[in-house]
C-alpha cells in the first residue's frame, strides 16, 4: 500500500523538477554578471527596480533588477567590503535608487533560520529513529526492555506436567492434593468457611523436583501458572522490585484461580537487616511489598503462592508467619525406591538393552537427586548414540554415572607411568579397606581415569540407605578414607598430595563425632554451632561457646580418632597386602574395576575367574 503510493508520486516529482529547471534556465539567460565599472554604468543609466546588498566580511555581493524595453534583467556584481568602497557605493545608490528599493542583508542574520534548521534536522532524525526503534521492539513482543516495573512473571497456561511425571514423592504429593482441590473449586471451600493456606514453602536440596512438583500441581488443577524466580525481582534500579511484586499480583488477580510460583525465594526473602555490605535496601523493599501482597490476598480469592528454596534457614521469619508461607513441604532426596521410580519415569522414552536392570542402577546411585538421575539417563543415551549402539548398553550407563559424578572422562590427559602407579596404589588402598572392613561402604567401582578435579576415584556406597549412622560406621568411613594414604605409605614408601581431600573429609567426620554427636570421651555435649554462610545473611562471627581447655580436648579427641583409624587401615592393608598388589596390577591394566572384578580378585587373584574344567 505504502509502496504503491510512493511509486505514484514519482511522475509528479519529475515534472516539477523539469519545470523548475526550465524556469531557472530562462532566468539565467537574462542574468548579467557585471564588473564594478559596468555596474556603475547600469546604476547611472538604467531604471533600477530593486537592489539587494549582502554584506559578507570581505566582499559585498550585489544583486538587483532593472527594466529595459519592457524586459526585466537581473544583474549581479561584487565589490570589496572596505569603508571607502562602502561609502561610494551607498552614495551612488542613494542618488539613483529609491530607499525603499534597497535591501541590506547581513548574511549572519539571514542564515540564522537555516542554521537552526540544520541543527534541528539531525536531532529530529535521531528522535524519530529512537521512536521507530521503540515501536519496532514493541511490535516484536520484546517490549520488556522498557518496562522495568512490569513483573517478569511468565504465564504458563496449559501445563502438561502431571503427578505421574513426579516420581517417588508420595507424601509431598499428598500434601498438595488438598491444594489442587481448592484450586479446582475455591467456592466449595469458601462456603465451608475453611481457610486454605495461601502460601506453601517447598524446601529441598537442588534438583529434588520442587519446580517440577509445583508445575504438576498447576497441571493437575488445570489453572494458570505464573512462574518467577526470586532474582527476577532484583534489578539495578531501586524500587523496581517492589513494583514488580505489585504488578505480578495484580496480573494474577485477573486470572484467578491461579498459582504463582516463586522459585529461589531466598534471593529476595533473606532475613532483613543482616548481611555484609550495602544493597539491602532494595531487597528489603521488595520483601516488604511481597509481605503486604501476601496479606492482601483475601482467603478465597483463589490465588495460591508456592515458593521454593533450598535455604529455609536464611529466610526472614516474617515470611513464615501464619497467613503467609505457613505451610512447609519438605521435598527430600529420593531413597532407593524413589530413585527407581524416577528412573522409570525418565526411561519411558528411551530404549535399553535387555540386560539393563534399573533396580541395580537405583542401588548404585545413592545420594543422586531426581535431576542427577535424569542427567545420568540422558548422558547414557548420548553415549549410546556416540558409540553407535542401537540400544543403551550397560557401559553407556556406567559412563553416564561417572560423568554426572565427576564430569566427562579426560581421555586426553595422560599420566606418566609413575603417576599412574601412584594413583592405582592410592585407590587400591581405599578399595581394600572397603572390601575387608565390616561396616565400611561397599566398593562399587574403582577407577584411575582422571575426572574433574580428582585423579581417580572410588565409588563406595553404603550397604543400605540409612538415616542414622552408628559410631562404628563413621569410624569405618574414616578408615576407608585413610586407606589411600596408608597404601601409598606402605607400598611406595612415599606419600603424595593425592590424599588431601580424603584427609579433609576424615577430619570433618572425626570433628563431628567429637563436637556434634557426643561420640567421644568428652561426653555427649554439643560444642559446635552450625553457622550459616556470612554472605547469606548470617552473623559474621562464630560464637564459640566453650573454653580453650575444651578446644584443646576436642583437638586431642579428634587426633585420637584419626590415629586409631590410621592404625586400623594399616593393619587391614598389611593383612591383605597380596590382594592390594593384585588390585594395583589389575587397575594399571584395565583402569576401571567393577564390584564383580574386585570379588574375583579376592577369590582367585585375577579379574577373570579361572576357566572350569
Ligand atoms: P528443583 O527445583 O528442586 O531444583 P527441578 O524440579 O527443577 O528441581 O528438577 C529438575 C529435573 O529433575 C526435573 O525437570 C526432572 O526431570 C528431574 N526430577 C527431579 N525430581 C524428580 C522426580 N521426583 N520425578 C521425576 N523427575 C524428577
Ligand atoms: Mg527449581
Ligand atoms: Zn583417596
Coordinates of C-alpha atoms and ligand atoms in Angstrom, one line a residue:
X1 CA 0.0 0.0 0.0
X2 CA 2.6 2.5 1.1
X3 CA 5.0 1.4 -1.6
X4 CA 2.5 1.8 -4.5
X5 CA 1.6 5.3 -3.3
X6 CA 5.3 6.3 -3.4
X7 CA 5.6 5.0 -6.9
X8 CA 2.6 7.0 -7.9
X9 CA 4.3 10.2 -6.8
X10 CA 7.3 9.8 -9.0
X11 CA 5.9 11.2 -12.3
X12 CA 4.8 14.4 -10.5
X13 CA 8.2 14.9 -8.9
X14 CA 9.9 14.6 -12.3
X15 CA 7.5 17.1 -13.9
X16 CA 8.0 19.6 -11.1
X17 CA 11.8 19.3 -11.4
X18 CA 11.7 19.9 -15.1
X19 CA 9.5 23.0 -14.7
X20 CA 11.9 24.4 -12.1
X21 CA 15.0 23.8 -14.2
X22 CA 13.4 25.3 -17.3
X23 CA 12.4 28.4 -15.3
X24 CA 15.9 28.8 -13.9
X25 CA 17.3 28.3 -17.3
X26 CA 15.3 31.1 -18.9
X27 CA 16.0 33.3 -16.0
X28 CA 19.7 32.6 -16.3
X29 CA 19.7 33.8 -19.9
X30 CA 18.6 37.2 -18.7
X31 CA 21.1 37.4 -15.8
X32 CA 24.1 39.6 -16.3
X33 CA 27.2 39.4 -14.1
X34 CA 28.9 42.7 -14.1
X35 CA 32.3 44.1 -13.1
X36 CA 32.3 47.2 -11.0
X37 CA 32.6 49.7 -13.9
X38 CA 29.7 48.1 -15.8
X39 CA 27.7 48.0 -12.6
X40 CA 28.2 51.8 -12.0
X41 CA 27.1 52.4 -15.5
X42 CA 24.0 50.3 -15.1
X43 CA 23.0 52.2 -12.0
X44 CA 23.6 55.5 -13.6
X45 CA 21.8 54.8 -16.8
X46 CA 19.1 52.2 -16.3
X47 CA 15.8 52.3 -14.4
X48 CA 16.5 50.2 -11.3
X49 CA 13.7 48.3 -9.7
X50 CA 15.5 47.0 -6.7
X51 CA 18.9 46.3 -5.3
X52 CA 20.0 43.9 -2.6
X53 CA 23.3 44.1 -0.8
X54 CA 24.7 41.2 1.1
X55 CA 27.4 42.4 3.4
X56 CA 29.9 39.5 3.6
X57 CA 33.0 40.0 5.6
X58 CA 35.4 40.8 2.7
X59 CA 33.0 41.5 -0.2
X60 CA 29.6 43.0 -0.8
X61 CA 27.5 40.9 -3.1
X62 CA 25.1 43.0 -5.1
X63 CA 22.1 41.7 -6.9
X64 CA 19.2 43.6 -8.4
X65 CA 16.9 44.0 -11.4
X66 CA 16.3 46.7 -13.9
X67 CA 13.9 47.1 -16.8
X68 CA 14.7 47.8 -20.4
X69 CA 12.4 47.5 -23.3
X70 CA 9.8 46.0 -21.1
X71 CA 12.1 43.1 -20.2
X72 CA 13.4 42.7 -16.7
X73 CA 17.1 41.9 -16.3
X74 CA 18.9 40.6 -13.3
X75 CA 22.3 41.9 -12.6
X76 CA 25.0 40.6 -10.2
X77 CA 28.2 42.2 -9.0
X78 CA 30.7 42.1 -6.2
X79 CA 32.8 44.9 -4.6
X80 CA 35.4 44.7 -1.9
X81 CA 33.9 45.4 1.5
X82 CA 36.0 48.3 2.6
X83 CA 34.9 51.6 4.2
X84 CA 35.6 53.8 1.2
X85 CA 34.0 51.4 -1.2
X86 CA 31.1 51.1 1.0
X87 CA 30.6 54.9 1.2
X88 CA 31.0 55.3 -2.5
X89 CA 28.5 52.6 -3.2
X90 CA 25.9 53.9 -0.9
X91 CA 26.2 57.4 -2.3
X92 CA 25.8 56.1 -5.8
X93 CA 22.7 54.1 -4.9
X94 CA 21.0 56.8 -3.0
X95 CA 21.4 59.2 -5.8
X96 CA 19.7 56.9 -8.3
X97 CA 17.5 54.4 -6.4
X98 CA 14.7 54.9 -4.1
X99 CA 15.4 54.0 -0.5
X100 CA 12.6 51.5 -0.4
X101 CA 14.1 49.5 -3.2
X102 CA 17.4 49.0 -1.4
X103 CA 17.7 46.0 0.9
X104 CA 20.7 45.4 3.0
X105 CA 21.3 41.8 4.2
X106 CA 23.5 40.7 6.9
X107 CA 24.4 37.1 5.9
X108 CA 24.7 36.0 9.5
X109 CA 21.2 37.1 10.1
X110 CA 19.7 35.6 7.1
X111 CA 21.3 32.3 7.7
X112 CA 20.0 32.2 11.2
X113 CA 16.9 30.2 10.3
X114 CA 18.8 27.9 8.0
X115 CA 21.3 27.3 10.7
X116 CA 18.9 26.4 13.4
X117 CA 17.1 24.1 10.9
X118 CA 20.4 22.5 10.1
X119 CA 20.9 21.8 13.7
X120 CA 17.4 20.6 14.3
X121 CA 17.1 18.2 11.4
X122 CA 19.7 15.7 12.7
X123 CA 18.2 15.9 16.1
X124 CA 14.7 15.3 14.8
X125 CA 16.0 12.4 12.7
X126 CA 17.6 10.9 15.8
X127 CA 14.5 11.2 17.9
X128 CA 12.4 9.8 15.1
X129 CA 14.8 6.9 14.8
X130 CA 14.5 6.3 18.5
X131 CA 10.7 6.3 18.4
X132 CA 10.9 4.0 15.4
X133 CA 13.2 1.5 17.3
X134 CA 10.9 1.5 20.3
X135 CA 7.9 0.8 18.2
X136 CA 9.7 -1.9 16.4
X137 CA 10.6 -3.5 19.7
X138 CA 7.1 -3.3 20.9
X139 CA 5.9 -4.9 17.7
X140 CA 8.4 -7.7 18.1
X141 CA 7.0 -8.5 21.5
X142 CA 10.2 -7.5 23.1
X143 CA 8.9 -4.5 24.9
X144 CA 10.1 -5.6 28.2
X145 CA 13.4 -3.8 27.8
X146 CA 11.5 -0.6 28.5
X147 CA 9.1 -2.0 31.1
X148 CA 11.3 -2.1 34.1
X149 CA 8.5 -2.1 36.6
X150 CA 6.4 -4.8 34.9
X151 CA 6.5 -8.1 36.6
X152 CA 8.8 -10.7 34.9
X153 CA 6.4 -13.5 35.8
X154 CA 5.9 -15.8 32.9
X155 CA 2.4 -17.1 32.5
X156 CA 2.2 -20.7 31.5
X157 CA -1.2 -21.9 30.8
X158 CA -2.0 -25.4 29.7
X159 CA 0.6 -27.1 31.9
X160 CA 1.2 -30.7 30.7
X161 CA 3.1 -31.9 33.7
X162 CA 1.0 -34.2 35.9
X163 CA 1.6 -36.1 39.1
X164 CA 2.6 -39.1 37.1
X165 CA 5.7 -37.3 36.0
X166 CA 6.8 -36.7 39.5
X167 CA 8.0 -40.0 40.9
X168 CA 8.8 -41.1 44.4
X169 CA 7.4 -38.1 46.4
X170 CA 4.2 -39.7 47.6
X171 CA 4.0 -37.8 50.9
X172 CA 4.7 -34.5 49.2
X173 CA 2.0 -35.2 46.6
X174 CA -0.5 -36.0 49.3
X175 CA 0.2 -32.6 51.0
X176 CA -0.5 -30.9 47.7
X177 CA -3.7 -32.8 47.0
X178 CA -5.8 -30.5 49.1
X179 CA -4.4 -27.5 47.3
X180 CA -5.4 -28.9 44.0
X181 CA -9.0 -29.5 45.3
X182 CA -9.1 -25.9 46.3
X183 CA -7.8 -24.5 43.0
X184 CA -10.3 -26.6 41.1
X185 CA -13.2 -25.2 43.1
X186 CA -12.4 -22.4 45.5
X187 CA -16.1 -21.8 46.2
X188 CA -16.6 -25.2 47.8
X189 CA -14.1 -24.2 50.5
X190 CA -15.3 -20.7 51.0
X191 CA -18.8 -22.0 51.6
X192 CA -17.5 -24.1 54.4
X193 CA -15.5 -21.1 55.8
X194 CA -12.3 -23.1 55.5
X195 CA -9.1 -21.2 55.4
X196 CA -6.7 -22.6 52.8
X197 CA -3.0 -21.8 53.2
X198 CA -2.2 -19.0 50.7
X199 CA 1.5 -19.8 50.7
X200 CA 3.3 -23.0 50.7
X201 CA 7.1 -23.1 51.0
X202 CA 8.8 -26.0 49.4
X203 CA 12.1 -26.8 50.9
X204 CA 14.6 -29.2 49.5
X205 CA 18.1 -29.7 48.0
X206 CA 18.6 -28.6 44.4
X207 CA 17.3 -31.0 41.8
X208 CA 14.9 -32.8 44.1
X209 CA 11.9 -31.8 41.9
X210 CA 10.5 -28.7 43.7
X211 CA 9.8 -26.8 40.5
X212 CA 8.5 -30.0 38.9
X213 CA 6.1 -30.6 41.7
X214 CA 4.8 -27.1 41.7
X215 CA 4.2 -27.4 38.0
X216 CA 2.4 -30.6 38.5
X217 CA 0.1 -29.1 41.0
X218 CA -0.9 -26.4 38.5
X219 CA -1.2 -29.1 35.8
X220 CA -3.4 -31.3 37.9
X221 CA -5.6 -28.4 38.9
X222 CA -5.6 -27.1 35.4
X223 CA -5.1 -23.4 36.4
X224 CA -2.7 -20.8 35.0
X225 CA 0.8 -21.0 36.4
X226 CA 2.9 -17.9 36.9
X227 CA 6.5 -18.6 37.5
X228 CA 9.1 -16.2 38.5
X229 CA 12.5 -16.5 40.1
X230 CA 13.4 -14.6 43.2
X231 CA 16.3 -13.0 41.4
X232 CA 13.9 -11.6 38.8
X233 CA 12.7 -9.0 41.3
X234 CA 16.2 -7.7 41.9
X235 CA 17.4 -5.1 39.5
X236 CA 19.8 -2.3 39.4
X237 CA 17.1 0.3 39.8
X238 CA 15.8 0.9 43.3
X239 CA 12.1 0.4 43.7
X240 CA 11.7 -1.8 40.7
X241 CA 11.4 -5.0 42.7
X242 CA 8.6 -3.7 44.8
X243 CA 6.6 -2.5 41.8
X244 CA 7.2 -5.8 40.1
X245 CA 5.7 -7.7 43.0
X246 CA 2.7 -5.4 42.9
X247 CA 2.3 -5.9 39.2
X248 CA 2.6 -9.6 39.5
X249 CA -0.2 -10.0 42.0
X250 CA -2.4 -7.5 40.0
X251 CA -1.9 -9.6 36.9
X252 CA -2.6 -12.9 38.6
X253 CA -5.8 -11.5 40.2
X254 CA -7.3 -11.2 36.7
X255 CA -6.9 -14.9 36.0
X256 CA -7.8 -16.4 39.4
X257 CA -8.0 -19.1 40.4
X258 CA -4.3 -19.4 39.6
X259 CA -1.0 -20.3 41.0
X260 CA 2.1 -18.1 41.5
X261 CA 5.4 -19.9 41.8
X262 CA 8.3 -18.0 43.2
X263 CA 11.5 -20.1 42.6
X264 CA 14.6 -19.5 44.7
X265 CA 12.7 -17.2 47.1
X266 CA 15.8 -16.8 49.2
X267 CA 17.1 -14.2 46.7
X268 CA 14.5 -11.8 48.0
X269 CA 13.3 -13.4 51.2
X270 CA 16.5 -13.3 53.1
X271 CA 16.4 -12.1 56.7
X272 CA 16.2 -8.3 56.8
X273 CA 18.8 -6.2 58.4
X274 CA 21.5 -8.8 58.1
X275 CA 24.5 -9.5 55.9
X276 CA 27.5 -7.6 54.9
X277 CA 27.8 -4.5 52.7
X278 CA 25.0 -2.4 51.2
X279 CA 22.4 -3.2 48.6
X280 CA 20.0 -4.4 51.2
X281 CA 17.5 -1.6 50.9
X282 CA 16.2 -2.6 47.5
X283 CA 15.8 -6.2 48.6
X284 CA 14.1 -5.2 51.8
X285 CA 11.6 -3.0 49.9
X286 CA 10.8 -5.9 47.6
X287 CA 10.4 -8.3 50.5
X288 CA 8.1 -5.8 52.3
X289 CA 6.0 -5.5 49.3
X290 CA 5.8 -9.2 49.0
X291 CA 4.6 -9.5 52.6
X292 CA 2.0 -6.8 52.0
X293 CA 0.7 -8.5 48.9
X294 CA 0.5 -11.9 50.7
X295 CA -1.5 -10.3 53.5
X296 CA -3.7 -8.7 50.8
X297 CA -4.8 -12.0 49.3
X298 CA -8.2 -12.5 50.8
X299 CA -8.9 -16.0 51.8
X300 CA -11.0 -17.1 48.9
X301 CA -9.6 -15.1 46.0
X302 CA -8.2 -18.2 44.5
X303 CA -4.5 -17.3 44.3
X304 CA -2.1 -19.8 45.8
X305 CA 1.5 -18.9 46.1
X306 CA 4.1 -21.6 46.2
X307 CA 7.7 -20.7 46.9
X308 CA 10.8 -22.9 46.7
X309 CA 14.1 -22.6 48.3
X310 CA 17.0 -24.8 49.4
X311 CA 17.9 -22.3 52.2
X312 CA 14.9 -22.1 54.5
X313 CA 17.3 -21.2 57.4
X314 CA 18.1 -17.8 55.9
X315 CA 14.5 -16.7 55.2
X316 CA 13.0 -13.8 57.1
X317 CA 10.8 -15.1 59.9
X318 CA 8.1 -12.7 58.8
X319 CA 7.7 -14.7 55.6
X320 CA 7.0 -17.9 57.6
X321 CA 4.3 -16.3 59.9
X322 CA 0.8 -17.8 59.8
X323 CA -1.1 -16.4 56.9
X324 CA 1.9 -16.2 54.8
X325 CA 4.1 -19.2 54.0
X326 CA 2.9 -21.0 56.9
X327 CA 3.0 -24.5 55.5
X328 CA 6.3 -26.1 54.6
X329 CA 6.6 -29.1 52.4
X330 CA 10.0 -30.7 52.6
X331 CA 11.0 -32.4 49.3
X332 CA 13.6 -34.9 50.3
X333 CA 16.3 -36.7 48.3
X334 CA 14.9 -39.9 46.9
X335 CA 15.6 -43.2 48.6
X336 CA 16.3 -46.3 46.6
X337 CA 12.6 -46.9 45.9
X338 CA 12.2 -43.3 44.9
X339 CA 15.2 -43.5 42.7
X340 CA 13.8 -46.5 40.9
X341 CA 10.5 -44.7 40.3
X342 CA 12.3 -41.6 39.0
X343 CA 14.4 -43.8 36.7
X344 CA 11.3 -45.4 35.4
X345 CA 9.7 -42.1 34.6
X346 CA 12.7 -40.9 32.6
X347 CA 13.3 -44.3 31.0
X348 CA 9.9 -44.1 29.3
X349 CA 11.1 -42.6 26.1
X350 CA 14.5 -44.5 25.9
X351 CA 15.4 -47.8 24.6
X352 CA 17.5 -50.1 26.7
X353 CA 19.4 -53.3 26.1
X354 CA 17.7 -56.4 27.7
X355 CA 20.3 -56.9 30.4
X356 CA 19.8 -53.4 31.9
X357 CA 18.3 -53.6 35.3
X358 CA 17.0 -50.2 36.6
X359 CA 16.8 -51.6 40.1
X360 CA 20.6 -52.2 40.1
X361 CA 21.1 -48.7 38.7
X362 CA 18.9 -47.3 41.6
X363 CA 21.0 -49.3 44.1
X364 CA 24.2 -47.8 42.6
X365 CA 23.2 -44.2 42.8
X366 CA 22.6 -43.2 46.4
X367 CA 22.7 -39.5 47.0
X368 CA 21.6 -38.8 43.5
X369 CA 18.8 -36.3 43.2
X370 CA 16.0 -36.6 40.6
X371 CA 17.8 -34.1 38.4
X372 CA 21.0 -36.2 38.7
X373 CA 19.2 -39.4 37.7
X374 CA 17.6 -37.7 34.7
X375 CA 21.0 -36.5 33.8
X376 CA 22.5 -40.0 34.1
X377 CA 20.0 -41.4 31.7
X378 CA 20.4 -38.6 29.3
X379 CA 24.2 -38.9 29.3
X380 CA 23.8 -42.6 28.8
X381 CA 21.6 -42.0 25.8
X382 CA 24.1 -39.6 24.4
X383 CA 26.9 -42.0 24.9
X384 CA 24.9 -44.7 23.1
X385 CA 24.5 -42.5 20.1
X386 CA 28.2 -41.6 20.1
X387 CA 29.2 -45.3 20.4
X388 CA 26.7 -46.2 17.7
X389 CA 24.8 -48.6 19.9
X390 CA 21.3 -49.3 18.7
X391 CA 20.1 -49.7 22.4
X392 CA 21.5 -48.1 25.5
X393 CA 24.1 -50.6 27.0
X394 CA 25.3 -51.0 30.5
X395 CA 28.7 -49.4 29.5
X396 CA 26.8 -46.3 28.4
X397 CA 25.0 -46.1 31.7
X398 CA 28.3 -46.6 33.6
X399 CA 29.8 -43.7 31.7
X400 CA 26.6 -41.7 32.4
X401 CA 27.0 -42.2 36.1
X402 CA 30.7 -41.3 36.0
X403 CA 30.0 -38.1 34.0
X404 CA 27.4 -36.9 36.4
X405 CA 29.7 -37.5 39.4
X406 CA 32.8 -36.1 38.0
X407 CA 32.4 -34.5 34.6
X408 CA 33.5 -36.1 31.4
X409 CA 36.5 -38.5 31.5
X410 CA 39.7 -36.8 30.5
X411 CA 40.8 -39.2 27.8
X412 CA 43.3 -36.8 26.5
X413 CA 45.1 -36.3 29.8
X414 CA 47.9 -38.9 30.1
X415 CA 49.5 -40.0 33.3
X416 CA 53.2 -40.8 33.2
X417 CA 53.7 -44.3 34.4
X418 CA 54.9 -43.3 37.8
X419 CA 51.9 -41.2 38.4
X420 CA 49.6 -43.9 37.2
X421 CA 51.2 -46.3 39.6
X422 CA 50.7 -43.9 42.5
X423 CA 47.1 -43.3 41.7
X424 CA 46.5 -47.0 41.4
X425 CA 48.1 -47.7 44.7
X426 CA 46.1 -45.0 46.4
X427 CA 42.8 -46.1 45.0
X428 CA 43.5 -49.8 45.7
X429 CA 44.1 -48.8 49.3
X430 CA 40.6 -47.4 49.6
X431 CA 39.2 -50.5 47.8
X432 CA 41.0 -53.0 50.1
X433 CA 39.6 -51.3 53.2
X434 CA 36.2 -51.3 51.6
X435 CA 36.4 -55.0 50.8
X436 CA 37.7 -56.2 54.2
X437 CA 36.4 -53.9 56.8
X438 CA 33.0 -54.6 58.1
X439 CA 30.6 -51.6 58.3
X440 CA 32.6 -49.9 55.6
X441 CA 30.8 -48.7 52.5
X442 CA 30.7 -51.2 49.6
X443 CA 33.0 -50.6 46.7
X444 CA 31.0 -50.4 43.5
X445 CA 33.7 -49.4 41.2
X446 CA 37.3 -48.2 41.3
X447 CA 38.9 -46.3 38.5
X448 CA 42.1 -44.4 37.9
X449 CA 40.8 -42.5 34.9
X450 CA 41.1 -38.8 36.0
X451 CA 37.8 -37.0 36.2
X452 CA 37.2 -33.3 37.0
X453 CA 39.5 -32.4 39.9
X454 CA 40.1 -36.0 41.1
X455 CA 42.9 -38.1 39.9
X456 CA 40.9 -41.3 40.3
X457 CA 38.0 -42.3 42.4
X458 CA 36.3 -45.0 44.3
X459 CA 32.5 -45.3 44.1
X460 CA 31.6 -46.5 47.5
X461 CA 28.0 -46.8 48.6
X462 CA 26.5 -47.7 52.0
X463 CA 25.2 -51.3 52.1
X464 CA 21.8 -49.8 52.6
X465 CA 20.2 -46.4 52.8
X466 CA 20.2 -45.4 56.4
X467 CA 19.0 -42.3 58.2
X468 CA 21.3 -42.7 61.1
X469 CA 24.9 -43.5 61.3
X470 CA 26.4 -45.6 64.1
X471 CA 29.7 -44.8 65.7
X472 CA 31.3 -47.8 64.1
X473 CA 30.0 -46.8 60.7
X474 CA 31.5 -43.4 61.0
X475 CA 34.8 -44.8 62.2
X476 CA 34.8 -47.3 59.3
X477 CA 34.3 -44.3 56.9
X478 CA 37.3 -42.6 58.3
X479 CA 39.4 -45.8 58.0
X480 CA 38.2 -46.1 54.4
X481 CA 39.2 -42.5 53.6
X482 CA 42.6 -43.0 55.2
X483 CA 43.2 -46.3 53.2
X484 CA 44.5 -44.4 50.2
X485 CA 47.2 -42.6 52.2
X486 CA 48.2 -45.7 54.1
X487 CA 48.6 -47.7 50.9
X488 CA 50.9 -45.0 49.5
X489 CA 53.0 -45.1 52.5
X490 CA 53.2 -48.9 52.7
X491 CA 53.7 -49.7 49.1
X492 CA 55.7 -46.7 47.8
X493 CA 57.4 -45.6 51.0
X494 CA 56.3 -42.1 49.9
X495 CA 53.2 -40.0 50.3
X496 CA 51.6 -37.6 47.9
X497 CA 49.2 -34.7 47.8
X498 CA 46.5 -37.0 46.3
X499 CA 45.1 -37.7 49.7
X500 CA 44.4 -34.2 50.9
X501 CA 40.7 -34.4 50.0
X502 CA 40.4 -37.7 51.9
X503 CA 42.1 -36.2 54.9
X504 CA 39.9 -33.2 54.9
X505 CA 36.8 -35.4 54.8
X506 CA 38.1 -37.7 57.5
X507 CA 38.9 -34.8 59.8
X508 CA 35.5 -33.4 59.3
X509 CA 33.8 -36.6 60.3
X510 CA 36.0 -37.0 63.3
X511 CA 35.4 -33.5 64.5
X512 CA 31.7 -34.0 64.1
X513 CA 31.8 -37.2 66.1
X514 CA 33.5 -35.3 69.0
X515 CA 31.8 -31.9 69.0
X516 CA 28.4 -32.5 67.5
X517 CA 27.4 -36.1 68.1
X518 CA 29.0 -36.7 71.5
X519 CA 30.8 -39.8 70.4
X520 CA 34.0 -39.4 72.4
X521 CA 35.2 -39.5 75.9
X522 CA 34.4 -35.8 76.4
X523 CA 30.8 -37.0 76.6
X524 CA 27.5 -36.0 74.9
X525 CA 27.9 -32.3 74.8
X526 CA 27.5 -30.3 71.7
X527 CA 30.4 -27.9 71.2
X528 CA 29.8 -26.6 67.7
X529 CA 27.2 -24.4 66.3
X530 CA 26.3 -24.7 62.7
X531 CA 26.5 -21.1 61.5
X532 CA 25.3 -20.3 58.0
X533 CA 27.4 -18.6 55.4
X534 CA 28.1 -15.0 56.2
X535 CA 27.2 -13.9 52.7
X536 CA 23.8 -15.5 53.0
X537 CA 22.9 -13.1 55.8
X538 CA 24.1 -14.7 59.0
X539 CA 26.3 -13.4 61.7
X540 CA 29.9 -12.9 60.8
X541 CA 31.4 -14.1 63.9
X542 CA 31.1 -17.7 65.0
X543 CA 30.2 -17.9 68.6
X544 CA 32.5 -20.3 70.4
X545 CA 30.6 -21.4 73.5
X546 CA 33.4 -23.3 75.1
X547 CA 36.7 -22.7 76.8
X548 CA 40.1 -23.0 75.4
X549 CA 40.6 -26.0 77.6
X550 CA 37.7 -27.8 75.9
X551 CA 39.0 -26.7 72.5
X552 CA 42.3 -28.4 73.4
X553 CA 40.4 -31.6 74.5
X554 CA 38.4 -31.6 71.3
X555 CA 41.6 -31.5 69.2
X556 CA 43.1 -34.3 71.2
X557 CA 40.0 -36.5 70.8
X558 CA 39.9 -35.8 67.0
X559 CA 43.5 -36.7 66.8
X560 CA 42.9 -39.9 68.8
X561 CA 40.1 -41.0 66.4
X562 CA 42.2 -40.3 63.3
X563 CA 45.3 -42.0 64.7
X564 CA 43.3 -45.1 65.7
X565 CA 41.7 -45.2 62.3
X566 CA 45.1 -44.9 60.7
X567 CA 46.4 -47.8 62.6
X568 CA 43.4 -49.9 61.7
X569 CA 43.8 -49.1 58.0
X570 CA 47.5 -50.1 58.3
X571 CA 46.5 -53.3 59.8
X572 CA 43.9 -54.2 57.2
X573 CA 46.1 -53.3 54.3
X574 CA 49.1 -55.1 55.9
X575 CA 47.0 -58.2 56.3
X576 CA 45.8 -58.1 52.7
X577 CA 48.9 -56.9 51.0
X578 CA 48.7 -59.5 48.2
X579 CA 45.1 -58.5 47.4
X580 CA 46.2 -54.9 47.3
X581 CA 49.1 -55.8 44.9
X582 CA 46.7 -57.7 42.7
X583 CA 44.2 -54.8 42.6
X584 CA 47.0 -52.4 41.7
X585 CA 48.1 -54.6 38.8
X586 CA 44.6 -55.1 37.5
X587 CA 43.9 -51.3 37.8
X588 CA 47.0 -50.5 35.9
X589 CA 45.9 -52.9 33.1
X590 CA 42.2 -52.1 33.0
X591 CA 42.0 -48.7 34.6
X592 CA 38.5 -49.5 35.8
X593 CA 37.3 -52.3 38.0
X594 CA 33.8 -53.2 38.9
X595 CA 32.5 -54.8 42.1
X596 CA 32.5 -58.2 40.4
X597 CA 36.1 -57.7 39.2
X598 CA 37.1 -57.0 42.7
X599 CA 35.3 -60.0 44.1
X600 CA 37.1 -62.2 41.6
X601 CA 40.5 -60.7 42.6
X602 CA 39.8 -61.5 46.2
X603 CA 38.7 -65.1 45.4
X604 CA 41.0 -66.0 42.6
X605 CA 43.7 -63.4 42.5
X606 CA 42.7 -62.4 38.9
X607 CA 40.0 -60.4 37.4
X608 CA 38.5 -63.2 35.4
X609 CA 37.5 -66.4 37.2
X610 CA 39.8 -69.3 36.1
X611 CA 38.1 -71.5 33.5
X612 CA 36.4 -74.5 35.0
X613 CA 37.5 -77.9 33.6
Ligands
LIG1 P1 14.5 -28.2 41.9 O1 13.5 -27.2 41.5 O2 14.1 -28.9 43.2 O3 15.9 -27.7 42.0 P2 13.6 -29.4 39.5 O4 12.2 -29.6 39.8 O5 13.9 -28.3 38.6 O6 14.5 -29.4 40.8 O7 14.1 -30.8 38.9 C1 14.9 -30.8 37.8 C2 14.6 -32.0 36.9 O8 14.9 -33.2 37.6 C3 13.2 -32.2 36.5 O9 12.9 -31.5 35.4 C4 13.0 -33.6 36.3 O10 13.4 -34.0 35.1 C5 14.0 -34.2 37.3 N1 13.4 -34.7 38.5 C6 13.6 -34.2 39.8 N2 12.8 -34.8 40.7 C7 12.1 -35.7 40.0 C8 11.1 -36.6 40.4 N3 10.7 -36.8 41.7 N4 10.5 -37.4 39.5 C9 10.8 -37.2 38.2 N5 11.8 -36.4 37.8 C10 12.4 -35.6 38.7
LIG2 MG1 14.0 -25.4 40.8
LIG3 ZN1 41.6 -41.0 48.0

